[in-house]
CSV table of C-alpha atoms in Angstrom, one decimal:
chain,number,residue,atom,x,y,z
A,1,MET,CA,-54.0,-56.5,-4.7
A,2,ASP,CA,-52.4,-53.0,-6.3
A,3,PRO,CA,-49.9,-54.0,-9.0
A,4,ILE,CA,-46.5,-53.9,-8.2
A,5,ARG,CA,-44.3,-50.6,-8.8
A,6,PRO,CA,-40.5,-50.8,-9.8
A,7,THR,CA,-39.4,-47.4,-7.8
A,8,ILE,CA,-35.7,-46.1,-6.9
A,9,VAL,CA,-35.4,-46.3,-2.9
A,10,ALA,CA,-32.0,-45.1,-2.3
A,11,THR,CA,-29.0,-44.2,-4.8
A,12,GLY,CA,-25.0,-43.8,-4.7
A,13,CYS,CA,-22.2,-42.8,-6.6
A,14,TYR,CA,-18.5,-42.3,-6.9
A,15,ILE,CA,-16.7,-39.2,-8.1
A,16,PRO,CA,-13.0,-40.3,-8.7
A,17,THR,CA,-10.5,-38.2,-7.1
A,18,VAL,CA,-8.5,-37.2,-9.6
A,19,ARG,CA,-9.1,-33.8,-11.3
A,20,VAL,CA,-8.0,-33.6,-15.1
A,21,PRO,CA,-8.5,-30.0,-16.1
A,22,ASN,CA,-8.1,-29.4,-19.6
A,23,GLU,CA,-5.1,-27.5,-19.5
A,24,ASP,CA,-3.2,-30.8,-18.7
A,25,PHE,CA,-3.5,-31.5,-22.6
A,26,LEU,CA,-1.1,-28.5,-23.5
A,27,ASP,CA,1.8,-30.3,-24.4
A,28,ARG,CA,-0.3,-33.1,-25.7
A,29,GLU,CA,0.3,-34.1,-29.4
A,30,PHE,CA,-2.4,-35.4,-31.6
A,31,PHE,CA,-2.7,-37.2,-34.5
A,32,ASP,CA,-6.1,-37.7,-36.7
A,33,ALA,CA,-6.9,-41.6,-37.6
A,34,GLY,CA,-4.3,-41.3,-40.4
A,35,ASN,CA,-1.3,-41.0,-38.5
A,36,ALA,CA,-1.0,-37.5,-39.5
A,37,ARG,CA,-0.4,-35.0,-36.9
A,38,ILE,CA,-2.7,-32.6,-36.5
A,39,ASP,CA,-1.4,-29.4,-37.2
A,40,LYS,CA,-2.9,-26.8,-34.8
A,41,PRO,CA,-1.6,-25.6,-31.2
A,42,ALA,CA,-2.7,-28.1,-28.9
A,43,ALA,CA,-4.2,-24.8,-26.9
A,44,GLU,CA,-6.7,-24.2,-30.0
A,45,ILE,CA,-7.7,-28.2,-30.2
A,46,LEU,CA,-8.6,-27.4,-26.7
A,47,ARG,CA,-10.3,-24.7,-27.0
A,48,GLN,CA,-12.4,-26.0,-29.9
A,49,PHE,CA,-12.9,-29.3,-27.6
A,50,GLU,CA,-14.3,-27.2,-25.4
A,51,ALA,CA,-17.1,-25.1,-27.2
A,52,ILE,CA,-18.1,-28.1,-28.9
A,53,THR,CA,-18.5,-30.5,-25.9
A,54,GLY,CA,-19.1,-28.5,-22.9
A,55,ILE,CA,-15.7,-29.9,-21.1
A,56,ARG,CA,-13.5,-28.4,-18.8
A,57,GLU,CA,-12.3,-30.8,-16.5
A,58,ARG,CA,-12.7,-34.2,-16.4
A,59,ARG,CA,-12.4,-37.0,-13.3
A,60,TYR,CA,-9.8,-40.2,-13.2
A,61,VAL,CA,-9.3,-43.0,-10.7
A,62,SER,CA,-6.0,-42.9,-9.1
A,63,ASP,CA,-3.8,-45.8,-10.0
A,64,ASP,CA,-4.7,-48.1,-7.1
A,65,LEU,CA,-8.3,-48.2,-8.2
A,66,VAL,CA,-10.2,-50.4,-10.7
A,67,THR,CA,-13.9,-50.3,-12.1
A,68,SER,CA,-14.8,-53.1,-9.7
A,69,ASP,CA,-13.9,-51.1,-6.5
A,70,ILE,CA,-14.9,-47.6,-7.7
A,71,ALA,CA,-18.4,-49.6,-8.4
A,72,THR,CA,-18.5,-51.3,-4.9
A,73,ARG,CA,-17.9,-47.4,-3.2
A,74,ALA,CA,-21.1,-46.4,-5.3
A,75,ALA,CA,-22.9,-49.5,-3.9
A,76,GLU,CA,-21.9,-48.9,-0.5
A,77,ASP,CA,-23.0,-45.2,-0.7
A,78,ALA,CA,-26.6,-46.1,-2.0
A,79,LEU,CA,-27.0,-49.0,0.6
A,80,GLU,CA,-26.0,-46.4,3.1
A,81,SER,CA,-28.1,-43.7,1.8
A,82,GLY,CA,-31.5,-45.7,1.9
A,83,GLY,CA,-30.5,-47.5,5.0
A,84,ILE,CA,-31.0,-51.2,3.3
A,85,ASP,CA,-29.4,-54.3,4.3
A,86,ARG,CA,-26.9,-55.3,1.6
A,87,GLU,CA,-27.9,-59.1,2.4
A,88,SER,CA,-31.7,-58.7,1.2
A,89,LEU,CA,-30.6,-58.0,-2.3
A,90,ASP,CA,-32.2,-60.3,-4.6
A,91,TYR,CA,-30.3,-59.5,-7.8
A,92,LEU,CA,-26.7,-57.2,-8.7
A,93,ILE,CA,-26.3,-56.3,-11.8
A,94,VAL,CA,-23.3,-54.2,-13.2
A,95,ALA,CA,-22.9,-52.3,-16.0
A,96,HIS,CA,-19.8,-51.5,-17.4
A,97,ASN,CA,-18.0,-52.3,-20.9
A,98,PHE,CA,-14.1,-52.9,-20.9
A,99,GLY,CA,-13.9,-54.8,-17.0
A,100,ASP,CA,-11.2,-54.0,-14.5
A,101,VAL,CA,-8.2,-52.7,-16.2
A,102,ARG,CA,-5.0,-52.0,-14.1
A,103,ALA,CA,-3.2,-49.0,-14.5
A,104,GLY,CA,-0.2,-49.3,-16.9
A,105,THR,CA,-1.3,-52.6,-18.6
A,106,GLY,CA,-4.6,-51.3,-20.8
A,107,ARG,CA,-5.8,-55.6,-20.2
A,108,SER,CA,-9.1,-55.7,-19.5
A,109,ASP,CA,-10.1,-58.6,-17.0
A,110,MET,CA,-13.3,-59.7,-17.1
A,111,VAL,CA,-12.8,-63.0,-14.9
A,112,PRO,CA,-14.8,-63.4,-12.3
A,113,ALA,CA,-17.6,-61.0,-13.8
A,114,LEU,CA,-17.3,-57.5,-12.3
A,115,ALA,CA,-20.6,-57.8,-10.0
A,116,ALA,CA,-19.3,-61.1,-8.2
A,117,ARG,CA,-15.9,-59.1,-7.2
A,118,VAL,CA,-18.5,-56.3,-5.9
A,119,LYS,CA,-20.9,-58.6,-4.5
A,120,TYR,CA,-17.9,-60.0,-2.9
A,121,ASN,CA,-16.1,-56.6,-1.6
A,122,LEU,CA,-19.5,-55.9,0.2
A,123,GLY,CA,-19.3,-59.4,1.9
A,124,ILE,CA,-23.1,-60.3,0.5
A,125,ALA,CA,-23.2,-63.9,1.8
A,126,ASN,CA,-26.7,-64.7,0.6
A,127,PRO,CA,-26.3,-67.1,-2.1
A,128,CYS,CA,-29.6,-65.9,-3.5
A,129,THR,CA,-28.1,-62.5,-4.4
A,130,VAL,CA,-28.0,-62.9,-8.2
A,131,ALA,CA,-24.7,-61.0,-9.4
A,132,TYR,CA,-23.9,-60.8,-13.3
A,133,ASP,CA,-22.9,-58.3,-15.7
A,134,LEU,CA,-24.2,-56.3,-18.3
A,135,VAL,CA,-22.2,-54.9,-21.3
A,136,PHE,CA,-24.6,-52.4,-23.6
A,137,GLY,CA,-22.3,-49.2,-24.2
A,138,CYS,CA,-23.0,-46.1,-22.5
A,139,PRO,CA,-27.2,-47.2,-22.2
A,140,GLY,CA,-25.3,-50.3,-19.8
A,141,TRP,CA,-27.1,-48.7,-16.5
A,142,LEU,CA,-30.4,-47.9,-18.1
A,143,GLN,CA,-30.7,-51.4,-19.6
A,144,GLY,CA,-29.9,-52.8,-16.2
A,145,MET,CA,-32.8,-50.9,-14.9
A,146,ILE,CA,-34.8,-51.7,-17.6
A,147,THR,CA,-34.4,-55.4,-17.2
A,148,ALA,CA,-34.6,-54.9,-13.2
A,149,ASP,CA,-38.1,-53.2,-14.0
A,150,TYR,CA,-39.3,-56.7,-16.0
A,151,MET,CA,-37.8,-59.0,-13.1
A,152,LEU,CA,-40.1,-56.9,-10.1
A,153,ARG,CA,-43.0,-56.5,-12.3
A,154,CYS,CA,-43.0,-60.3,-12.2
A,155,GLY,CA,-43.1,-61.0,-8.7
A,156,GLY,CA,-40.4,-63.0,-7.6
A,157,VAL,CA,-38.0,-60.8,-7.7
A,158,LYS,CA,-38.1,-58.1,-4.5
A,159,ARG,CA,-35.0,-55.8,-4.6
A,160,ALA,CA,-32.1,-55.4,-7.0
A,161,MET,CA,-29.1,-52.6,-7.2
A,162,VAL,CA,-28.2,-51.5,-10.5
A,163,ILE,CA,-24.9,-50.3,-11.2
A,164,GLY,CA,-23.1,-48.5,-14.1
A,165,ALA,CA,-19.6,-48.2,-13.2
A,166,GLU,CA,-16.2,-47.7,-15.9
A,167,THR,CA,-12.2,-46.6,-16.5
A,168,LEU,CA,-12.9,-45.1,-19.5
A,169,SER,CA,-9.1,-43.4,-18.7
A,170,ARG,CA,-7.4,-46.5,-19.1
A,171,VAL,CA,-8.8,-47.2,-22.7
A,172,SER,CA,-8.6,-43.9,-23.7
A,173,ASP,CA,-5.6,-43.2,-26.9
A,174,PRO,CA,-3.6,-40.5,-25.7
A,175,HIS,CA,-3.0,-39.0,-29.0
A,176,ASP,CA,-6.8,-38.7,-30.1
A,177,ARG,CA,-8.6,-35.6,-29.4
A,178,ASP,CA,-12.2,-37.5,-29.6
A,179,SER,CA,-10.8,-39.4,-26.5
A,180,LEU,CA,-10.6,-36.1,-23.9
A,181,ILE,CA,-14.1,-36.6,-23.4
A,182,TYR,CA,-13.9,-39.9,-21.3
A,183,ALA,CA,-13.7,-40.0,-18.2
A,184,ASP,CA,-14.4,-42.3,-14.8
A,185,GLY,CA,-17.0,-42.8,-12.1
A,186,ALA,CA,-19.5,-45.2,-10.6
A,187,GLY,CA,-23.3,-44.6,-9.8
A,188,ALA,CA,-25.5,-47.2,-8.4
A,189,THR,CA,-29.6,-47.5,-7.8
A,190,ILE,CA,-31.3,-49.4,-5.5
A,191,ILE,CA,-35.0,-50.6,-7.0
A,192,GLU,CA,-38.0,-52.2,-5.4
A,193,GLY,CA,-41.1,-53.3,-6.2
A,194,ILE,CA,-43.5,-51.4,-4.1
A,195,PRO,CA,-47.1,-52.2,-4.2
A,196,SER,CA,-49.1,-48.8,-5.2
A,197,GLU,CA,-52.5,-47.9,-6.7
A,198,GLN,CA,-51.0,-44.7,-7.6
A,199,PRO,CA,-48.9,-44.8,-10.9
A,200,THR,CA,-45.1,-44.3,-9.6
A,201,GLY,CA,-42.1,-45.8,-10.4
A,202,ILE,CA,-40.9,-46.8,-14.0
A,203,LEU,CA,-44.0,-46.0,-15.9
A,204,SER,CA,-43.2,-47.5,-19.3
A,205,HIS,CA,-39.9,-47.8,-21.7
A,206,ALA,CA,-38.3,-47.8,-25.3
A,207,VAL,CA,-35.5,-49.6,-26.5
A,208,ARG,CA,-33.8,-50.0,-29.7
A,209,SER,CA,-30.4,-51.8,-31.5
A,210,ASP,CA,-29.3,-50.1,-35.2
A,211,THR,CA,-26.9,-53.0,-35.3
A,212,ILE,CA,-26.7,-53.7,-39.5
A,213,GLU,CA,-26.4,-50.1,-40.3
A,214,HIS,CA,-24.0,-48.6,-37.1
A,215,SER,CA,-22.4,-51.4,-35.1
A,216,ARG,CA,-19.0,-50.1,-35.9
A,217,MET,CA,-19.0,-46.8,-34.7
A,218,LEU,CA,-17.6,-47.3,-32.0
A,219,ASN,CA,-14.5,-49.8,-31.9
A,220,MET,CA,-11.0,-50.8,-30.5
A,221,GLY,CA,-8.0,-49.8,-32.9
A,222,PRO,CA,-5.0,-48.6,-32.6
A,223,SER,CA,-3.1,-45.3,-31.5
A,224,ASN,CA,-3.9,-42.3,-33.5
A,225,ASN,CA,0.2,-42.3,-32.8
A,226,ALA,CA,1.2,-45.5,-33.5
A,227,SER,CA,4.7,-45.3,-33.7
A,228,ALA,CA,4.6,-44.1,-30.2
A,229,ILE,CA,2.4,-46.0,-28.6
A,230,GLY,CA,3.1,-49.5,-30.2
A,231,ASP,CA,0.2,-52.6,-30.5
A,232,ASP,CA,-2.4,-51.6,-27.6
A,233,LEU,CA,-5.9,-51.3,-28.6
A,234,PHE,CA,-7.8,-48.0,-27.2
A,235,LEU,CA,-11.6,-46.6,-27.7
A,236,LYS,CA,-12.4,-45.4,-30.8
A,237,MET,CA,-15.5,-43.7,-32.4
A,238,GLU,CA,-16.6,-41.8,-35.3
A,239,GLY,CA,-17.8,-38.9,-33.4
A,240,ARG,CA,-19.8,-37.2,-36.4
A,241,LYS,CA,-22.0,-40.1,-37.4
A,242,LEU,CA,-22.9,-40.7,-33.8
A,243,TYR,CA,-23.7,-37.5,-33.6
A,244,ARG,CA,-26.2,-38.0,-36.6
A,245,TYR,CA,-27.3,-40.9,-35.1
A,246,ALA,CA,-28.7,-39.8,-31.7
A,247,LEU,CA,-30.5,-36.8,-33.0
A,248,GLN,CA,-32.1,-38.8,-35.6
A,249,THR,CA,-33.1,-41.2,-32.8
A,250,VAL,CA,-32.9,-40.2,-29.1
A,251,ALA,CA,-36.0,-38.0,-29.4
A,252,GLY,CA,-38.2,-40.5,-31.7
A,253,ALA,CA,-37.8,-43.0,-28.4
A,254,ILE,CA,-38.4,-40.5,-25.8
A,255,ARG,CA,-41.6,-40.1,-27.7
A,256,GLU,CA,-42.2,-43.6,-28.0
A,257,CYS,CA,-41.9,-43.6,-24.2
A,258,LEU,CA,-44.0,-41.0,-23.3
A,259,ASP,CA,-46.6,-42.3,-25.7
A,260,LYS,CA,-46.9,-45.8,-24.1
A,261,ALA,CA,-46.8,-44.1,-20.3
A,262,GLY,CA,-50.1,-41.9,-22.1
A,263,LEU,CA,-48.2,-38.5,-20.8
A,264,ARG,CA,-47.6,-35.4,-22.5
A,265,LEU,CA,-44.5,-33.8,-22.6
A,266,LYS,CA,-45.9,-30.9,-20.9
A,267,GLN,CA,-46.2,-33.3,-17.9
A,268,VAL,CA,-42.2,-34.1,-17.9
A,269,ASP,CA,-40.5,-32.1,-14.8
A,270,LYS,CA,-36.7,-33.2,-15.3
A,271,ILE,CA,-34.8,-34.9,-18.4
A,272,PHE,CA,-31.9,-36.8,-17.4
A,273,LEU,CA,-29.6,-37.5,-20.7
A,274,HIS,CA,-26.5,-39.5,-20.6
A,275,GLN,CA,-23.4,-37.1,-20.5
A,276,ALA,CA,-22.0,-37.7,-23.7
A,277,ASN,CA,-21.5,-34.1,-25.2
A,278,GLU,CA,-22.8,-30.7,-24.5
A,279,LYS,CA,-24.3,-29.7,-27.6
A,280,MET,CA,-25.0,-32.9,-28.7
A,281,ASP,CA,-27.6,-33.3,-25.3
A,282,GLU,CA,-28.7,-29.7,-26.2
A,283,ALA,CA,-29.8,-30.8,-29.8
A,284,ILE,CA,-31.7,-33.8,-28.8
A,285,LEU,CA,-33.8,-32.1,-26.2
A,286,SER,CA,-34.0,-29.6,-29.3
A,287,ALA,CA,-35.4,-31.8,-31.3
A,288,LEU,CA,-37.5,-33.5,-28.9
A,289,TYR,CA,-39.5,-30.4,-27.8
A,290,THR,CA,-39.7,-29.4,-31.6
A,291,LEU,CA,-41.4,-32.8,-32.1
A,292,TYR,CA,-44.0,-31.4,-29.8
A,293,GLY,CA,-43.9,-28.3,-30.9
A,294,ALA,CA,-43.2,-26.6,-27.5
A,295,GLU,CA,-40.7,-24.6,-25.6
A,296,ILE,CA,-38.3,-25.9,-23.8
A,297,PRO,CA,-38.1,-25.1,-19.9
A,298,SER,CA,-35.8,-23.8,-18.1
A,299,GLY,CA,-34.3,-26.4,-16.0
A,300,VAL,CA,-35.5,-29.2,-17.6
A,301,MET,CA,-32.4,-31.0,-18.4
A,302,PRO,CA,-29.1,-31.1,-15.4
A,303,MET,CA,-25.8,-31.5,-16.6
A,304,THR,CA,-22.6,-32.7,-15.4
A,305,ILE,CA,-20.6,-33.0,-18.3
A,306,SER,CA,-18.7,-29.6,-17.6
A,307,TRP,CA,-16.7,-31.0,-14.4
A,308,LEU,CA,-17.0,-34.8,-14.7
A,309,GLY,CA,-17.1,-35.1,-18.7
A,310,ASN,CA,-18.6,-38.7,-20.1
A,311,SER,CA,-18.1,-41.9,-18.1
A,312,SER,CA,-20.2,-43.6,-20.2
A,313,VAL,CA,-22.7,-45.7,-18.1
A,314,ALA,CA,-22.4,-43.7,-14.8
A,315,THR,CA,-23.3,-40.4,-16.2
A,316,LEU,CA,-27.0,-40.9,-15.5
A,317,PRO,CA,-27.1,-43.0,-12.2
A,318,THR,CA,-24.3,-40.5,-11.0
A,319,LEU,CA,-26.2,-37.4,-12.0
A,320,PHE,CA,-29.6,-38.5,-10.3
A,321,ASP,CA,-28.2,-39.4,-7.2
A,322,LEU,CA,-26.7,-35.4,-7.1
A,323,VAL,CA,-29.9,-34.5,-8.2
A,324,VAL,CA,-31.5,-36.5,-5.6
A,325,LYS,CA,-29.1,-35.4,-3.1
A,326,ASP,CA,-29.6,-31.3,-3.6
A,327,LYS,CA,-25.6,-31.5,-4.8
A,328,ILE,CA,-26.5,-29.1,-8.0
A,329,GLU,CA,-27.4,-25.8,-7.7
A,330,GLY,CA,-30.6,-25.0,-9.1
A,331,GLN,CA,-31.4,-28.9,-9.4
A,332,ARG,CA,-34.5,-30.8,-7.9
A,333,ILE,CA,-36.7,-33.1,-8.0
A,334,LYS,CA,-39.4,-33.7,-5.6
A,335,SER,CA,-42.4,-36.3,-5.1
A,336,GLY,CA,-44.7,-36.5,-7.9
A,337,ASP,CA,-42.1,-35.2,-10.6
A,338,THR,CA,-42.0,-37.0,-13.2
A,339,ALA,CA,-38.7,-37.4,-15.5
A,340,ILE,CA,-37.3,-39.1,-18.3
A,341,PHE,CA,-33.9,-41.0,-18.5
A,342,ALA,CA,-32.6,-41.4,-21.4
A,343,SER,CA,-29.2,-42.4,-23.5
A,344,VAL,CA,-27.3,-43.5,-26.7
A,345,GLY,CA,-23.9,-45.3,-27.0
A,346,ALA,CA,-21.9,-48.3,-28.3
A,347,GLY,CA,-22.8,-46.4,-31.8
A,348,MET,CA,-26.1,-48.3,-32.1
A,349,HIS,CA,-27.8,-48.8,-29.0
A,350,ILE,CA,-30.7,-45.6,-27.9
A,351,ASN,CA,-33.0,-46.4,-24.7
A,352,ALA,CA,-35.0,-44.2,-22.4
A,353,PHE,CA,-37.7,-45.2,-19.5
A,354,ALA,CA,-40.3,-42.5,-17.7
A,355,TYR,CA,-40.6,-42.5,-14.1
A,356,ARG,CA,-42.4,-41.0,-11.5
A,357,MET,CA,-41.1,-40.2,-7.9
A,358,PRO,CA,-42.9,-41.9,-5.3
């Protein structure tokens, strides 16, 4: 009998409708972590921000939507794209970090689990469709795929949906310039165990969690302008430390992944990196190719951060969906191509998997 190959059979995404260009923040006052006002014009701060991150605009959800809503829309897109019966799903995994945060509240709502809400929204009646959440920082969707890979290889699970969805605009400090990177979005993939003699689908993966030294690089804290905002808590990060951590670890995780699959870097056609920061992703790519003493091929790394921003767990499944459906100019992926997916986040998690298109 041919071995089971966990294979992506459908993709979908939801890109929020509210477009927020950098110019929308020209009248904003920014403060540092010590609550001191940054003595620079907003226009200069925004120019520096765009030069570092590559972000010109981002997308926010409309006030009537929460994370489980946009997760549902991405799921519907994947089901429709693949012509797949929703009742055939054995598992429904939703990766997120903050639950449903309603406009104007700042409060996280995770009961019941977002996966349960999505299953309800989809109208799935099958009691054997197991729905649960996964909280793993920005690498959450990728970790969900790795989890599904294990399940499918065991043979007891035939088909699973993995969704990454987040509304970071609801937990962003309006006076923290680091929060300008955050965006909203949702992406979904349906992965199925397909018997095949040929090595296709997920070939290998690598994961690490550096909690001892790095577990506080992301945390929840008060606004940088606490006197104006009050006691609400917002997502905070130590951007420079996270940048260094990513450069020290992501390329090595990718190399481990390639070694496990018996692949050489020159066999990789596409590299899908979590869309956190354009310069950081470029530096990670450079570090990877330096490990192999190789030149970076043109067009190997598709990017969406310039117009979608950083939507955490949603960046990778959204990016892949857009490439698969030929919605990014100059980026295509075809049968037989080999891709690497990699992510870094929560200040301490790194993961990657190698994938061959069926």
